[in-house]
Coordinates of C-alpha atoms and ligand atoms in Angstrom, one line a residue:
M19 CA 19.0 -7.6 48.8
S20 CA 19.2 -4.8 51.4
D21 CA 16.6 -4.4 54.1
F22 CA 16.7 -0.6 53.6
P23 CA 15.1 1.3 50.8
E24 CA 17.5 2.9 48.2
P25 CA 18.4 6.4 49.1
I26 CA 17.0 9.0 46.7
Y27 CA 19.6 11.5 45.4
D28 CA 17.6 14.4 44.0
D29 CA 19.9 16.3 41.6
G30 CA 17.1 18.6 40.5
L31 CA 16.6 17.1 37.0
A32 CA 13.1 16.3 35.9
L33 CA 12.8 13.0 34.2
E34 CA 10.7 12.7 31.1
T35 CA 8.8 9.6 30.1
A36 CA 10.6 8.0 27.1
K37 CA 8.8 8.7 23.8
P38 CA 8.3 5.8 21.4
K39 CA 11.3 5.8 19.1
L40 CA 9.6 4.0 16.1
K41 CA 8.3 6.3 13.4
K42 CA 5.6 5.2 11.1
P43 CA 7.0 4.3 7.7
P44 CA 6.0 6.4 4.7
L45 CA 3.1 4.9 2.7
Y46 CA 2.7 4.6 -1.1
R47 CA -0.4 4.5 -3.2
V48 CA -0.5 1.8 -5.9
L49 CA -2.5 2.9 -8.8
L50 CA -4.0 1.3 -11.9
L51 CA -4.2 3.2 -15.1
N52 CA -7.0 2.9 -17.7
D53 CA -6.4 1.8 -21.3
D54 CA -8.7 0.8 -24.1
Y55 CA -7.6 -2.8 -24.5
T56 CA -7.3 -4.6 -21.1
T57 CA -10.5 -6.4 -20.4
M58 CA -12.6 -5.4 -17.4
E59 CA -12.6 -9.1 -16.3
F60 CA -8.8 -9.1 -16.2
V61 CA -8.6 -5.9 -14.1
I62 CA -11.1 -7.5 -11.6
E63 CA -8.9 -10.5 -11.5
V64 CA -5.8 -8.3 -10.7
L65 CA -7.7 -6.6 -8.0
T66 CA -9.0 -9.7 -6.3
Q67 CA -5.8 -11.9 -6.7
I68 CA -3.0 -9.4 -6.1
F69 CA -4.8 -6.8 -3.9
H70 CA -7.2 -9.2 -2.2
H71 CA -10.3 -7.1 -2.7
S72 CA -13.7 -8.6 -2.8
E73 CA -15.4 -9.1 -6.2
E74 CA -17.7 -6.1 -5.3
K75 CA -14.9 -3.8 -4.3
A76 CA -12.7 -4.9 -7.2
T77 CA -15.6 -4.1 -9.7
Q78 CA -16.1 -0.7 -8.0
I79 CA -12.3 0.2 -8.3
M80 CA -12.2 -1.1 -11.9
L81 CA -15.2 1.1 -12.9
H82 CA -13.6 4.1 -11.2
V83 CA -10.3 3.5 -13.2
H84 CA -12.3 3.0 -16.4
Q85 CA -14.3 6.3 -15.9
K86 CA -11.6 8.5 -14.3
G87 CA -8.4 7.3 -15.9
A88 CA -6.7 6.1 -12.7
G89 CA -7.5 4.7 -9.3
V90 CA -6.0 3.5 -6.1
C91 CA -5.7 -0.2 -5.4
G92 CA -4.2 0.1 -2.0
L93 CA -1.7 1.8 0.4
Y94 CA 1.5 0.0 1.3
T95 CA 5.1 0.5 2.6
R96 CA 7.7 1.1 -0.2
E97 CA 8.9 -2.5 -0.7
I98 CA 5.4 -4.0 -0.7
A99 CA 4.1 -1.3 -3.1
E100 CA 7.1 -2.0 -5.4
S101 CA 6.3 -5.7 -5.3
K102 CA 2.6 -5.2 -6.1
V103 CA 3.5 -3.0 -9.1
E104 CA 5.9 -5.7 -10.3
Q105 CA 3.3 -8.4 -9.9
V106 CA 0.7 -6.5 -11.8
I107 CA 3.0 -5.7 -14.7
Q108 CA 4.3 -9.3 -14.9
F109 CA 0.7 -10.8 -14.7
A110 CA -0.5 -8.3 -17.4
Q111 CA 2.4 -9.1 -19.7
S112 CA 2.0 -12.8 -19.3
E113 CA -1.7 -12.4 -20.4
K114 CA -0.8 -9.9 -23.2
H115 CA -2.7 -7.0 -21.6
P116 CA -1.2 -3.5 -21.8
L117 CA -2.4 -2.7 -18.3
Q118 CA -0.2 -0.2 -16.5
C119 CA 0.4 0.2 -12.7
K120 CA 2.4 2.7 -10.8
M121 CA 3.1 3.9 -7.3
E122 CA 3.4 7.4 -5.7
P123 CA 4.0 8.7 -2.2
D124 CA 0.7 9.0 -0.2
S125 CA 1.5 12.5 0.9
E126 CA 1.5 14.0 -2.6
Ligands
LIG206 N1 -11.1 0.6 -20.3 C1 -11.0 -0.9 -20.3 C2 -12.1 -1.4 -21.2 O1 -13.1 -0.7 -21.5 C3 -11.2 -1.5 -18.9 C4 -10.1 -1.1 -18.0 C5 -10.4 -0.7 -16.7 C6 -8.8 -1.2 -18.4 C7 -9.4 -0.4 -15.8 C8 -7.7 -0.8 -17.5 O2 -7.0 -0.2 -15.3 C9 -8.0 -0.5 -16.2 N2 -12.0 -2.7 -21.6

């Protein structure tokens, strides 16, 4: 280590503070679609087990889907949204419910 401070060579360039390089990933909405056959109880089960909503919130979302035709279960990055859609469809098929689930970009 030197006993003298480093000399400062000013070449006239202004230095900018580095900007954070990480961009936020695009988000996707996962939606449930209404139908006439899936039971309300099953939809609430999907919303609590797969989307981790409380019973109260799950009931609210289910009723919204039932009345309006579709509703958002959550916002996720692409891979997580794809996995949620797959889990819902698998679970519904295994219980013989025609429940449909899809995803769409959040910006639309
Ligand atoms: N409409 C269904 C019924 O009356 C309930 C239901 C709600 C089904 C939401 C699907 O995504 C759904 N049994």
